């Protein structure tokens, strides 16, 4: 089993269920308020750990109650938290509304996540050099992400970028990404190309490949996922399940891919494994609370 380093965000998710999303100026009565540890980086680290991945995390939390709870949650799932620093001020917080169709609306206050700097990467470089795979998202400063990817590639690590929440990225950052794992909307934003069908997805993917990305796995929600490199593409159908809450579905998928590659699985097997993990995730509520264990996946017959 190869080792994985996750560099990214930790948020406390404040989740409320609603029948429909509020319109501008509207107040709704919600139900089932919960505090659930989240943040794309932490979600992916926990997803990996529950699938028996060997994972360390680089990130920052505030010196508040949320910060302590976020670190404790990772430790409970056996994520190595030695490289998570505590910063003066507030931890990251995400305000999440989930409607009756299992769709979500999210507003993030980054807090300590946006205080992660290049010097923090240098300070915790051991987490990168001791790993084989380095996984990042876009909930920390872009300058730090660019620097961390550069450090990882100089150390000959396999890099995975989950480009969420999507923004336009510098070519210098993209050039150090081995595997990109966007959904359709994210691919549209980062490629600058409007996507209406599968052919458009392939064209947008080739734009990213020309910028230096080695391969992409584009998640297509309930339709499935599409692998693309310079020579070929592979489509995989999604497992058919009844979704309750799509929060962390993309995080669980990316986390599962990283574990599958750490185990030496080829891309088609890795996609099958990640599809099962994603399907199990959307059948449960919350972020980290919805992430399945390896035992769950092995017994899943989707």
PDB file of C-alpha atoms in Angstrom:
ATOM      1  CA  UNK A   1       0.000   0.000   0.000  1.00  0.00           C
ATOM      2  CA  UNK A   2       1.480   3.335  -1.078  1.00  0.00           C
ATOM      3  CA  UNK A   3       1.166   6.325   1.246  1.00  0.00           C
ATOM      4  CA  UNK A   4      -1.097   9.308   0.521  1.00  0.00           C
ATOM      5  CA  UNK A   5      -0.768  12.950   1.568  1.00  0.00           C
ATOM      6  CA  UNK A   6      -3.827  15.198   1.407  1.00  0.00           C
ATOM      7  CA  UNK A   7      -3.256  18.957   1.335  1.00  0.00           C
ATOM      8  CA  UNK A   8      -6.447  20.914   1.833  1.00  0.00           C
ATOM      9  CA  UNK A   9      -9.324  22.267   3.831  1.00  0.00           C
ATOM     10  CA  UNK A  10     -11.038  21.389   7.096  1.00  0.00           C
ATOM     11  CA  UNK A  11     -14.490  22.873   7.748  1.00  0.00           C
ATOM     12  CA  UNK A  12     -17.227  22.357  10.267  1.00  0.00           C
ATOM     13  CA  UNK A  13     -20.381  21.831   8.210  1.00  0.00           C
ATOM     14  CA  UNK A  14     -23.525  23.390   9.682  1.00  0.00           C
ATOM     15  CA  UNK A  15     -26.270  21.448   7.928  1.00  0.00           C
ATOM     16  CA  UNK A  16     -30.012  22.102   7.800  1.00  0.00           C
ATOM     17  CA  UNK A  17     -32.686  20.218   5.840  1.00  0.00           C
ATOM     18  CA  UNK A  18     -35.233  22.217   3.828  1.00  0.00           C
ATOM     19  CA  UNK A  19     -38.093  21.270   1.501  1.00  0.00           C
ATOM     20  CA  UNK A  20     -36.920  23.693  -1.195  1.00  0.00           C
ATOM     21  CA  UNK A  21     -34.025  26.120  -1.504  1.00  0.00           C
ATOM     22  CA  UNK A  22     -34.892  29.668  -0.342  1.00  0.00           C
ATOM     23  CA  UNK A  23     -35.422  32.372  -2.943  1.00  0.00           C
ATOM     24  CA  UNK A  24     -33.885  35.833  -2.637  1.00  0.00           C
ATOM     25  CA  UNK A  25     -35.186  37.529   0.533  1.00  0.00           C
ATOM     26  CA  UNK A  26     -37.101  34.446   1.647  1.00  0.00           C
ATOM     27  CA  UNK A  27     -36.939  32.869   5.114  1.00  0.00           C
ATOM     28  CA  UNK A  28     -37.733  29.161   5.423  1.00  0.00           C
ATOM     29  CA  UNK A  29     -38.238  26.911   8.415  1.00  0.00           C
ATOM     30  CA  UNK A  30     -35.745  24.067   8.201  1.00  0.00           C
ATOM     31  CA  UNK A  31     -35.255  20.920  10.246  1.00  0.00           C
ATOM     32  CA  UNK A  32     -32.629  18.455  11.474  1.00  0.00           C
ATOM     33  CA  UNK A  33     -29.780  20.875  12.168  1.00  0.00           C
ATOM     34  CA  UNK A  34     -26.421  19.103  12.552  1.00  0.00           C
ATOM     35  CA  UNK A  35     -22.742  19.965  13.019  1.00  0.00           C
ATOM     36  CA  UNK A  36     -20.765  17.592  10.796  1.00  0.00           C
ATOM     37  CA  UNK A  37     -16.980  17.638  10.245  1.00  0.00           C
ATOM     38  CA  UNK A  38     -16.257  18.454   6.602  1.00  0.00           C
ATOM     39  CA  UNK A  39     -14.069  20.433   4.223  1.00  0.00           C
ATOM     40  CA  UNK A  40     -13.031  18.877   0.926  1.00  0.00           C
ATOM     41  CA  UNK A  41      -9.510  18.062   2.102  1.00  0.00           C
ATOM     42  CA  UNK A  42     -10.620  16.465   5.358  1.00  0.00           C
ATOM     43  CA  UNK A  43     -13.491  14.625   3.640  1.00  0.00           C
ATOM     44  CA  UNK A  44     -11.088  13.076   1.154  1.00  0.00           C
ATOM     45  CA  UNK A  45      -8.612  12.142   3.888  1.00  0.00           C
ATOM     46  CA  UNK A  46     -11.342  10.450   5.935  1.00  0.00           C
ATOM     47  CA  UNK A  47     -12.703   8.688   2.836  1.00  0.00           C
ATOM     48  CA  UNK A  48      -9.219   7.261   2.225  1.00  0.00           C
ATOM     49  CA  UNK A  49      -8.679   6.251   5.863  1.00  0.00           C
ATOM     50  CA  UNK A  50     -12.031   4.426   6.070  1.00  0.00           C
ATOM     51  CA  UNK A  51     -11.027   2.488   2.952  1.00  0.00           C
ATOM     52  CA  UNK A  52      -7.826   1.432   4.788  1.00  0.00           C
ATOM     53  CA  UNK A  53      -5.643   4.015   3.064  1.00  0.00           C
ATOM     54  CA  UNK A  54      -2.437   5.183   4.772  1.00  0.00           C
ATOM     55  CA  UNK A  55      -3.059   8.941   4.819  1.00  0.00           C
ATOM     56  CA  UNK A  56      -1.556  12.097   6.335  1.00  0.00           C
ATOM     57  CA  UNK A  57      -3.002  15.587   6.045  1.00  0.00           C
ATOM     58  CA  UNK A  58      -1.520  19.075   5.752  1.00  0.00           C
ATOM     59  CA  UNK A  59      -3.952  21.880   6.671  1.00  0.00           C
ATOM     60  CA  UNK A  60      -4.946  24.541   9.193  1.00  0.00           C
ATOM     61  CA  UNK A  61      -7.717  25.011  11.741  1.00  0.00           C
ATOM     62  CA  UNK A  62      -8.520  27.872  14.098  1.00  0.00           C
ATOM     63  CA  UNK A  63      -7.932  27.893  17.852  1.00  0.00           C
ATOM     64  CA  UNK A  64     -11.667  27.494  18.471  1.00  0.00           C
ATOM     65  CA  UNK A  65     -13.941  24.628  19.453  1.00  0.00           C
ATOM     66  CA  UNK A  66     -14.520  23.680  15.830  1.00  0.00           C
ATOM     67  CA  UNK A  67     -10.769  23.310  15.283  1.00  0.00           C
ATOM     68  CA  UNK A  68     -10.403  20.822  18.118  1.00  0.00           C
ATOM     69  CA  UNK A  69     -13.448  18.873  16.925  1.00  0.00           C
ATOM     70  CA  UNK A  70     -12.117  18.725  13.347  1.00  0.00           C
ATOM     71  CA  UNK A  71      -8.743  17.345  14.417  1.00  0.00           C
ATOM     72  CA  UNK A  72     -10.392  14.847  16.777  1.00  0.00           C
ATOM     73  CA  UNK A  73     -12.642  13.613  13.963  1.00  0.00           C
ATOM     74  CA  UNK A  74      -9.629  12.926  11.731  1.00  0.00           C
ATOM     75  CA  UNK A  75      -7.761  11.154  14.523  1.00  0.00           C
ATOM     76  CA  UNK A  76     -10.798   8.978  15.234  1.00  0.00           C
ATOM     77  CA  UNK A  77     -10.559   7.772  11.630  1.00  0.00           C
ATOM     78  CA  UNK A  78      -6.796   7.175  11.930  1.00  0.00           C
ATOM     79  CA  UNK A  79      -5.718  10.049   9.677  1.00  0.00           C
ATOM     80  CA  UNK A  80      -2.237  11.289  10.643  1.00  0.00           C
ATOM     81  CA  UNK A  81      -2.842  14.865  11.914  1.00  0.00           C
ATOM     82  CA  UNK A  82       0.796  15.676  12.806  1.00  0.00           C
ATOM     83  CA  UNK A  83       0.938  18.192   9.945  1.00  0.00           C
ATOM     84  CA  UNK A  84      -2.268  20.109  10.748  1.00  0.00           C
ATOM     85  CA  UNK A  85      -1.458  23.471  12.324  1.00  0.00           C
ATOM     86  CA  UNK A  86      -3.587  25.569  14.669  1.00  0.00           C
ATOM     87  CA  UNK A  87      -3.935  29.236  13.681  1.00  0.00           C
ATOM     88  CA  UNK A  88      -5.194  32.186  15.731  1.00  0.00           C
ATOM     89  CA  UNK A  89      -8.816  32.885  14.759  1.00  0.00           C
ATOM     90  CA  UNK A  90     -11.724  30.863  13.435  1.00  0.00           C
ATOM     91  CA  UNK A  91     -11.786  27.504  11.701  1.00  0.00           C
ATOM     92  CA  UNK A  92     -13.428  27.075   8.324  1.00  0.00           C
ATOM     93  CA  UNK A  93     -17.222  26.806   8.371  1.00  0.00           C
ATOM     94  CA  UNK A  94     -19.651  25.659   5.668  1.00  0.00           C
ATOM     95  CA  UNK A  95     -23.351  26.551   5.750  1.00  0.00           C
ATOM     96  CA  UNK A  96     -25.201  23.758   3.937  1.00  0.00           C
ATOM     97  CA  UNK A  97     -28.866  23.474   2.977  1.00  0.00           C
ATOM     98  CA  UNK A  98     -30.094  20.088   1.737  1.00  0.00           C
ATOM     99  CA  UNK A  99     -33.475  19.907  -0.021  1.00  0.00           C
ATOM    100  CA  UNK A 100     -35.948  17.021  -0.297  1.00  0.00           C
ATOM    101  CA  UNK A 101     -34.406  15.983  -3.652  1.00  0.00           C
ATOM    102  CA  UNK A 102     -31.005  15.486  -1.955  1.00  0.00           C
ATOM    103  CA  UNK A 103     -29.519  18.505  -3.741  1.00  0.00           C
ATOM    104  CA  UNK A 104     -27.407  20.884  -1.687  1.00  0.00           C
ATOM    105  CA  UNK A 105     -26.481  24.563  -1.552  1.00  0.00           C
ATOM    106  CA  UNK A 106     -23.226  25.493   0.204  1.00  0.00           C
ATOM    107  CA  UNK A 107     -21.636  28.740   1.417  1.00  0.00           C
ATOM    108  CA  UNK A 108     -18.117  28.449   2.828  1.00  0.00           C
ATOM    109  CA  UNK A 109     -16.334  30.860   5.225  1.00  0.00           C
ATOM    110  CA  UNK A 110     -12.728  29.612   4.804  1.00  0.00           C
ATOM    111  CA  UNK A 111     -11.292  30.872   8.108  1.00  0.00           C
ATOM    112  CA  UNK A 112      -7.925  29.254   8.857  1.00  0.00           C
ATOM    113  CA  UNK A 113      -7.934  27.362   5.542  1.00  0.00           C
ATOM    114  CA  UNK A 114      -7.012  30.554   3.689  1.00  0.00           C
ATOM    115  CA  UNK A 115      -4.030  31.087   5.995  1.00  0.00           C
ATOM    116  CA  UNK A 116      -2.213  28.030   4.632  1.00  0.00           C
ATOM    117  CA  UNK A 117       1.011  29.378   3.073  1.00  0.00           C
ATOM    118  CA  UNK A 118       4.033  28.214   1.079  1.00  0.00           C
ATOM    119  CA  UNK A 119       6.082  28.243   4.287  1.00  0.00           C
ATOM    120  CA  UNK A 120       3.539  25.861   5.850  1.00  0.00           C
ATOM    121  CA  UNK A 121       4.197  23.458   2.966  1.00  0.00           C
ATOM    122  CA  UNK A 122       7.959  23.756   3.548  1.00  0.00           C
ATOM    123  CA  UNK A 123       7.471  23.276   7.292  1.00  0.00           C
ATOM    124  CA  UNK A 124       5.535  20.056   6.684  1.00  0.00           C
ATOM    125  CA  UNK A 125       7.386  18.819   3.600  1.00  0.00           C
ATOM    126  CA  UNK A 126       8.034  15.489   5.328  1.00  0.00           C
ATOM    127  CA  UNK A 127       4.357  14.611   4.771  1.00  0.00           C
ATOM    128  CA  UNK A 128       4.910  14.998   1.014  1.00  0.00           C
ATOM    129  CA  UNK A 129       8.304  13.319   0.763  1.00  0.00           C
ATOM    130  CA  UNK A 130       7.114  10.334   2.846  1.00  0.00           C
ATOM    131  CA  UNK A 131       4.097   9.825   0.554  1.00  0.00           C
ATOM    132  CA  UNK A 132       3.686   8.398  -2.943  1.00  0.00           C
ATOM    133  CA  UNK A 133       0.452  10.174  -3.923  1.00  0.00           C
ATOM    134  CA  UNK A 134      -0.405  13.819  -3.149  1.00  0.00           C
ATOM    135  CA  UNK A 135      -4.047  14.955  -3.350  1.00  0.00           C
ATOM    136  CA  UNK A 136      -5.273  18.576  -3.402  1.00  0.00           C
ATOM    137  CA  UNK A 137      -8.503  20.557  -3.892  1.00  0.00           C
ATOM    138  CA  UNK A 138      -9.242  24.295  -4.258  1.00  0.00           C
ATOM    139  CA  UNK A 139     -10.427  25.382  -0.782  1.00  0.00           C
ATOM    140  CA  UNK A 140      -7.009  26.773   0.211  1.00  0.00           C
ATOM    141  CA  UNK A 141      -5.074  29.657  -1.444  1.00  0.00           C
ATOM    142  CA  UNK A 142      -4.248  29.023  -5.122  1.00  0.00           C
ATOM    143  CA  UNK A 143      -0.687  30.271  -4.655  1.00  0.00           C
ATOM    144  CA  UNK A 144      -0.139  27.626  -1.955  1.00  0.00           C
ATOM    145  CA  UNK A 145      -1.728  24.919  -4.105  1.00  0.00           C
ATOM    146  CA  UNK A 146       0.522  25.854  -7.035  1.00  0.00           C
ATOM    147  CA  UNK A 147       3.582  25.757  -4.768  1.00  0.00           C
ATOM    148  CA  UNK A 148       2.598  22.422  -3.192  1.00  0.00           C
ATOM    149  CA  UNK A 149       2.057  20.811  -6.610  1.00  0.00           C
ATOM    150  CA  UNK A 150       5.460  22.046  -7.731  1.00  0.00           C
ATOM    151  CA  UNK A 151       7.096  20.627  -4.581  1.00  0.00           C
ATOM    152  CA  UNK A 152       5.304  17.301  -5.063  1.00  0.00           C
ATOM    153  CA  UNK A 153       6.357  16.965  -8.699  1.00  0.00           C
ATOM    154  CA  UNK A 154       9.975  17.854  -7.888  1.00  0.00           C
ATOM    155  CA  UNK A 155       9.820  14.994  -5.377  1.00  0.00           C
ATOM    156  CA  UNK A 156       8.460  12.705  -8.160  1.00  0.00           C
ATOM    157  CA  UNK A 157       5.059  12.183  -6.513  1.00  0.00           C
ATOM    158  CA  UNK A 158       1.848  11.266  -8.361  1.00  0.00           C
ATOM    159  CA  UNK A 159      -0.450  14.283  -8.037  1.00  0.00           C
ATOM    160  CA  UNK A 160      -4.252  14.353  -8.020  1.00  0.00           C
ATOM    161  CA  UNK A 161      -6.177  17.634  -8.155  1.00  0.00           C
ATOM    162  CA  UNK A 162      -9.903  17.722  -7.481  1.00  0.00           C
ATOM    163  CA  UNK A 163     -10.660  21.205  -8.916  1.00  0.00           C
ATOM    164  CA  UNK A 164     -13.470  22.168  -6.554  1.00  0.00           C
ATOM    165  CA  UNK A 165     -14.778  24.740  -6.023  1.00  0.00           C
ATOM    166  CA  UNK A 166     -13.780  25.445  -9.632  1.00  0.00           C
ATOM    167  CA  UNK A 167     -11.921  28.582 -10.677  1.00  0.00           C
ATOM    168  CA  UNK A 168      -9.769  29.420 -13.700  1.00  0.00           C
ATOM    169  CA  UNK A 169      -6.302  28.002 -13.050  1.00  0.00           C
ATOM    170  CA  UNK A 170      -2.841  29.143 -14.150  1.00  0.00           C
ATOM    171  CA  UNK A 171      -1.089  26.943 -16.719  1.00  0.00           C
ATOM    172  CA  UNK A 172       1.881  26.644 -14.337  1.00  0.00           C
ATOM    173  CA  UNK A 173      -0.391  25.025 -11.732  1.00  0.00           C
ATOM    174  CA  UNK A 174      -2.119  22.717 -14.235  1.00  0.00           C
ATOM    175  CA  UNK A 175       1.212  21.503 -15.658  1.00  0.00           C
ATOM    176  CA  UNK A 176       2.034  19.741 -12.362  1.00  0.00           C
ATOM    177  CA  UNK A 177      -1.212  17.730 -12.194  1.00  0.00           C
ATOM    178  CA  UNK A 178      -1.098  14.038 -13.121  1.00  0.00           C
ATOM    179  CA  UNK A 179      -4.788  13.277 -12.573  1.00  0.00           C
ATOM    180  CA  UNK A 180      -7.610  15.838 -12.647  1.00  0.00           C
ATOM    181  CA  UNK A 181     -11.006  14.796 -11.187  1.00  0.00           C
ATOM    182  CA  UNK A 182     -13.610  17.461 -12.104  1.00  0.00           C
ATOM    183  CA  UNK A 183     -17.348  17.126 -12.548  1.00  0.00           C
ATOM    184  CA  UNK A 184     -18.895  18.503 -15.761  1.00  0.00           C
ATOM    185  CA  UNK A 185     -19.452  22.009 -14.375  1.00  0.00           C
ATOM    186  CA  UNK A 186     -15.933  22.220 -12.970  1.00  0.00           C
ATOM    187  CA  UNK A 187     -14.433  21.040 -16.265  1.00  0.00           C
ATOM    188  CA  UNK A 188     -16.414  23.716 -18.093  1.00  0.00           C
ATOM    189  CA  UNK A 189     -15.010  26.446 -15.823  1.00  0.00           C
ATOM    190  CA  UNK A 190     -11.372  25.347 -15.822  1.00  0.00           C
ATOM    191  CA  UNK A 191     -11.257  24.603 -19.566  1.00  0.00           C
ATOM    192  CA  UNK A 192     -13.190  27.738 -20.573  1.00  0.00           C
ATOM    193  CA  UNK A 193     -15.350  25.617 -22.900  1.00  0.00           C
ATOM    194  CA  UNK A 194     -19.119  25.181 -22.805  1.00  0.00           C
ATOM    195  CA  UNK A 195     -20.121  21.538 -22.373  1.00  0.00           C
ATOM    196  CA  UNK A 196     -23.359  20.103 -23.760  1.00  0.00           C
ATOM    197  CA  UNK A 197     -22.513  16.462 -24.482  1.00  0.00           C
ATOM    198  CA  UNK A 198     -19.891  13.726 -24.154  1.00  0.00           C
ATOM    199  CA  UNK A 199     -17.980  14.944 -27.209  1.00  0.00           C
ATOM    200  CA  UNK A 200     -17.636  18.370 -25.581  1.00  0.00           C
ATOM    201  CA  UNK A 201     -16.302  16.725 -22.411  1.00  0.00           C
ATOM    202  CA  UNK A 202     -13.600  14.991 -24.449  1.00  0.00           C
ATOM    203  CA  UNK A 203     -12.660  18.243 -26.223  1.00  0.00           C
ATOM    204  CA  UNK A 204     -12.503  20.145 -22.913  1.00  0.00           C
ATOM    205  CA  UNK A 205     -10.380  17.354 -21.435  1.00  0.00           C
ATOM    206  CA  UNK A 206      -7.945  17.602 -24.343  1.00  0.00           C
ATOM    207  CA  UNK A 207      -7.560  21.332 -23.614  1.00  0.00           C
ATOM    208  CA  UNK A 208      -6.409  20.403 -20.106  1.00  0.00           C
ATOM    209  CA  UNK A 209      -4.124  17.652 -21.431  1.00  0.00           C
ATOM    210  CA  UNK A 210      -2.471  20.154 -23.786  1.00  0.00           C
ATOM    211  CA  UNK A 211      -1.749  22.271 -20.678  1.00  0.00           C
ATOM    212  CA  UNK A 212       0.094  19.359 -19.049  1.00  0.00           C
ATOM    213  CA  UNK A 213      -2.502  17.204 -17.239  1.00  0.00           C
ATOM    214  CA  UNK A 214      -1.702  13.525 -17.866  1.00  0.00           C
ATOM    215  CA  UNK A 215      -5.217  12.116 -17.416  1.00  0.00           C
ATOM    216  CA  UNK A 216      -8.718  13.057 -16.267  1.00  0.00           C
ATOM    217  CA  UNK A 217     -11.611  11.250 -14.652  1.00  0.00           C
ATOM    218  CA  UNK A 218     -14.736  13.369 -15.129  1.00  0.00           C
ATOM    219  CA  UNK A 219     -17.619  12.535 -12.786  1.00  0.00           C
ATOM    220  CA  UNK A 220     -21.056  12.689 -14.410  1.00  0.00           C
ATOM    221  CA  UNK A 221     -23.336  12.310 -11.382  1.00  0.00           C
ATOM    222  CA  UNK A 222     -25.946   9.571 -11.773  1.00  0.00           C
ATOM    223  CA  UNK A 223     -24.732   8.849 -15.332  1.00  0.00           C
ATOM    224  CA  UNK A 224     -21.293   7.623 -14.305  1.00  0.00           C
ATOM    225  CA  UNK A 225     -17.729   8.725 -14.991  1.00  0.00           C
ATOM    226  CA  UNK A 226     -15.414   9.165 -17.977  1.00  0.00           C
ATOM    227  CA  UNK A 227     -11.648   8.533 -18.067  1.00  0.00           C
ATOM    228  CA  UNK A 228      -9.688  10.469 -20.688  1.00  0.00           C
ATOM    229  CA  UNK A 229      -6.013  10.618 -21.596  1.00  0.00           C
ATOM    230  CA  UNK A 230      -4.191  11.562 -24.803  1.00  0.00           C
ATOM    231  CA  UNK A 231      -4.914   8.229 -26.497  1.00  0.00           C
ATOM    232  CA  UNK A 232      -8.249   6.924 -25.231  1.00  0.00           C
ATOM    233  CA  UNK A 233     -11.404   7.343 -23.146  1.00  0.00           C
ATOM    234  CA  UNK A 234     -13.251   4.859 -20.917  1.00  0.00           C
ATOM    235  CA  UNK A 235     -16.861   5.307 -19.761  1.00  0.00           C
ATOM    236  CA  UNK A 236     -18.163   3.670 -16.590  1.00  0.00           C
ATOM    237  CA  UNK A 237     -21.823   3.642 -15.570  1.00  0.00           C
ATOM    238  CA  UNK A 238     -22.791   4.766 -12.072  1.00  0.00           C
ATOM    239  CA  UNK A 239     -24.278   2.346  -9.560  1.00  0.00           C
ATOM    240  CA  UNK A 240     -28.056   2.818  -9.400  1.00  0.00           C
ATOM    241  CA  UNK A 241     -29.106   3.978  -5.928  1.00  0.00           C
ATOM    242  CA  UNK A 242     -31.651   6.309  -4.325  1.00  0.00           C
ATOM    243  CA  UNK A 243     -29.747   9.464  -3.322  1.00  0.00           C
ATOM    244  CA  UNK A 244     -30.549  11.095   0.031  1.00  0.00           C
ATOM    245  CA  UNK A 245     -27.764  13.690   0.220  1.00  0.00           C
ATOM    246  CA  UNK A 246     -25.065  14.354  -2.424  1.00  0.00           C
ATOM    247  CA  UNK A 247     -22.735  16.176   0.012  1.00  0.00           C
ATOM    248  CA  UNK A 248     -19.189  14.720  -0.191  1.00  0.00           C
ATOM    249  CA  UNK A 249     -20.020  12.451  -3.151  1.00  0.00           C
ATOM    250  CA  UNK A 250     -17.193  13.940  -5.220  1.00  0.00           C
ATOM    251  CA  UNK A 251     -14.837  13.853  -2.235  1.00  0.00           C
ATOM    252  CA  UNK A 252     -15.531  10.181  -1.589  1.00  0.00           C
ATOM    253  CA  UNK A 253     -14.991   9.384  -5.279  1.00  0.00           C
ATOM    254  CA  UNK A 254     -11.620  11.158  -5.430  1.00  0.00           C
ATOM    255  CA  UNK A 255     -10.575   9.609  -2.109  1.00  0.00           C
ATOM    256  CA  UNK A 256     -11.490   6.143  -3.353  1.00  0.00           C
ATOM    257  CA  UNK A 257      -9.509   6.643  -6.564  1.00  0.00           C
ATOM    258  CA  UNK A 258      -6.422   7.596  -4.545  1.00  0.00           C
ATOM    259  CA  UNK A 259      -6.712   4.456  -2.387  1.00  0.00           C
ATOM    260  CA  UNK A 260      -7.281   2.243  -5.422  1.00  0.00           C
ATOM    261  CA  UNK A 261      -4.164   3.645  -7.112  1.00  0.00           C
ATOM    262  CA  UNK A 262      -2.223   3.282  -3.853  1.00  0.00           C
ATOM    263  CA  UNK A 263      -3.176  -0.412  -3.943  1.00  0.00           C
ATOM    264  CA  UNK A 264      -1.891  -0.710  -7.519  1.00  0.00           C
ATOM    265  CA  UNK A 265      -5.303  -1.036  -9.180  1.00  0.00           C
ATOM    266  CA  UNK A 266      -5.578  -0.177 -12.900  1.00  0.00           C
ATOM    267  CA  UNK A 267      -7.833   2.725 -13.875  1.00  0.00           C
ATOM    268  CA  UNK A 268     -10.952   0.686 -14.790  1.00  0.00           C
ATOM    269  CA  UNK A 269     -10.903  -1.210 -11.479  1.00  0.00           C
ATOM    270  CA  UNK A 270     -10.230   2.056  -9.644  1.00  0.00           C
ATOM    271  CA  UNK A 271     -13.276   3.663 -11.274  1.00  0.00           C
ATOM    272  CA  UNK A 272     -15.487   0.694 -10.389  1.00  0.00           C
ATOM    273  CA  UNK A 273     -14.317   0.900  -6.777  1.00  0.00           C
ATOM    274  CA  UNK A 274     -14.835   4.684  -6.621  1.00  0.00           C
ATOM    275  CA  UNK A 275     -18.328   4.366  -8.126  1.00  0.00           C
ATOM    276  CA  UNK A 276     -19.364   2.016  -5.327  1.00  0.00           C
ATOM    277  CA  UNK A 277     -17.940   4.383  -2.703  1.00  0.00           C
ATOM    278  CA  UNK A 278     -19.762   7.361  -4.250  1.00  0.00           C
ATOM    279  CA  UNK A 279     -23.036   5.405  -4.414  1.00  0.00           C
ATOM    280  CA  UNK A 280     -22.824   4.485  -0.745  1.00  0.00           C
ATOM    281  CA  UNK A 281     -22.002   8.085   0.200  1.00  0.00           C
ATOM    282  CA  UNK A 282     -25.124   9.618  -1.403  1.00  0.00           C
ATOM    283  CA  UNK A 283     -27.362   7.201   0.511  1.00  0.00           C
ATOM    284  CA  UNK A 284     -26.369   8.820   3.817  1.00  0.00           C
ATOM    285  CA  UNK A 285     -26.591  12.352   5.181  1.00  0.00           C
ATOM    286  CA  UNK A 286     -23.711  14.718   5.871  1.00  0.00           C
ATOM    287  CA  UNK A 287     -20.082  14.950   4.800  1.00  0.00           C
ATOM    288  CA  UNK A 288     -17.754  12.719   6.805  1.00  0.00           C
ATOM    289  CA  UNK A 289     -20.755  11.074   8.463  1.00  0.00           C
ATOM    290  CA  UNK A 290     -21.760   9.674   5.050  1.00  0.00           C
ATOM    291  CA  UNK A 291     -18.395   8.158   4.072  1.00  0.00           C
ATOM    292  CA  UNK A 292     -18.360   4.349   3.905  1.00  0.00           C
ATOM    293  CA  UNK A 293     -15.818   1.882   5.284  1.00  0.00           C
ATOM    294  CA  UNK A 294     -14.048  -0.756   3.206  1.00  0.00           C
ATOM    295  CA  UNK A 295     -16.345  -3.364   4.779  1.00  0.00           C
ATOM    296  CA  UNK A 296     -19.376  -1.372   3.541  1.00  0.00           C
ATOM    297  CA  UNK A 297     -17.955  -1.335   0.020  1.00  0.00           C
ATOM    298  CA  UNK A 298     -17.102  -5.029  -0.012  1.00  0.00           C
ATOM    299  CA  UNK A 299     -20.683  -5.922   0.974  1.00  0.00           C
ATOM    300  CA  UNK A 300     -22.295  -3.466  -1.499  1.00  0.00           C
ATOM    301  CA  UNK A 301     -24.202  -5.059  -4.366  1.00  0.00           C
ATOM    302  CA  UNK A 302     -25.114  -2.002  -6.434  1.00  0.00           C
TER     303      UNK A 302
END
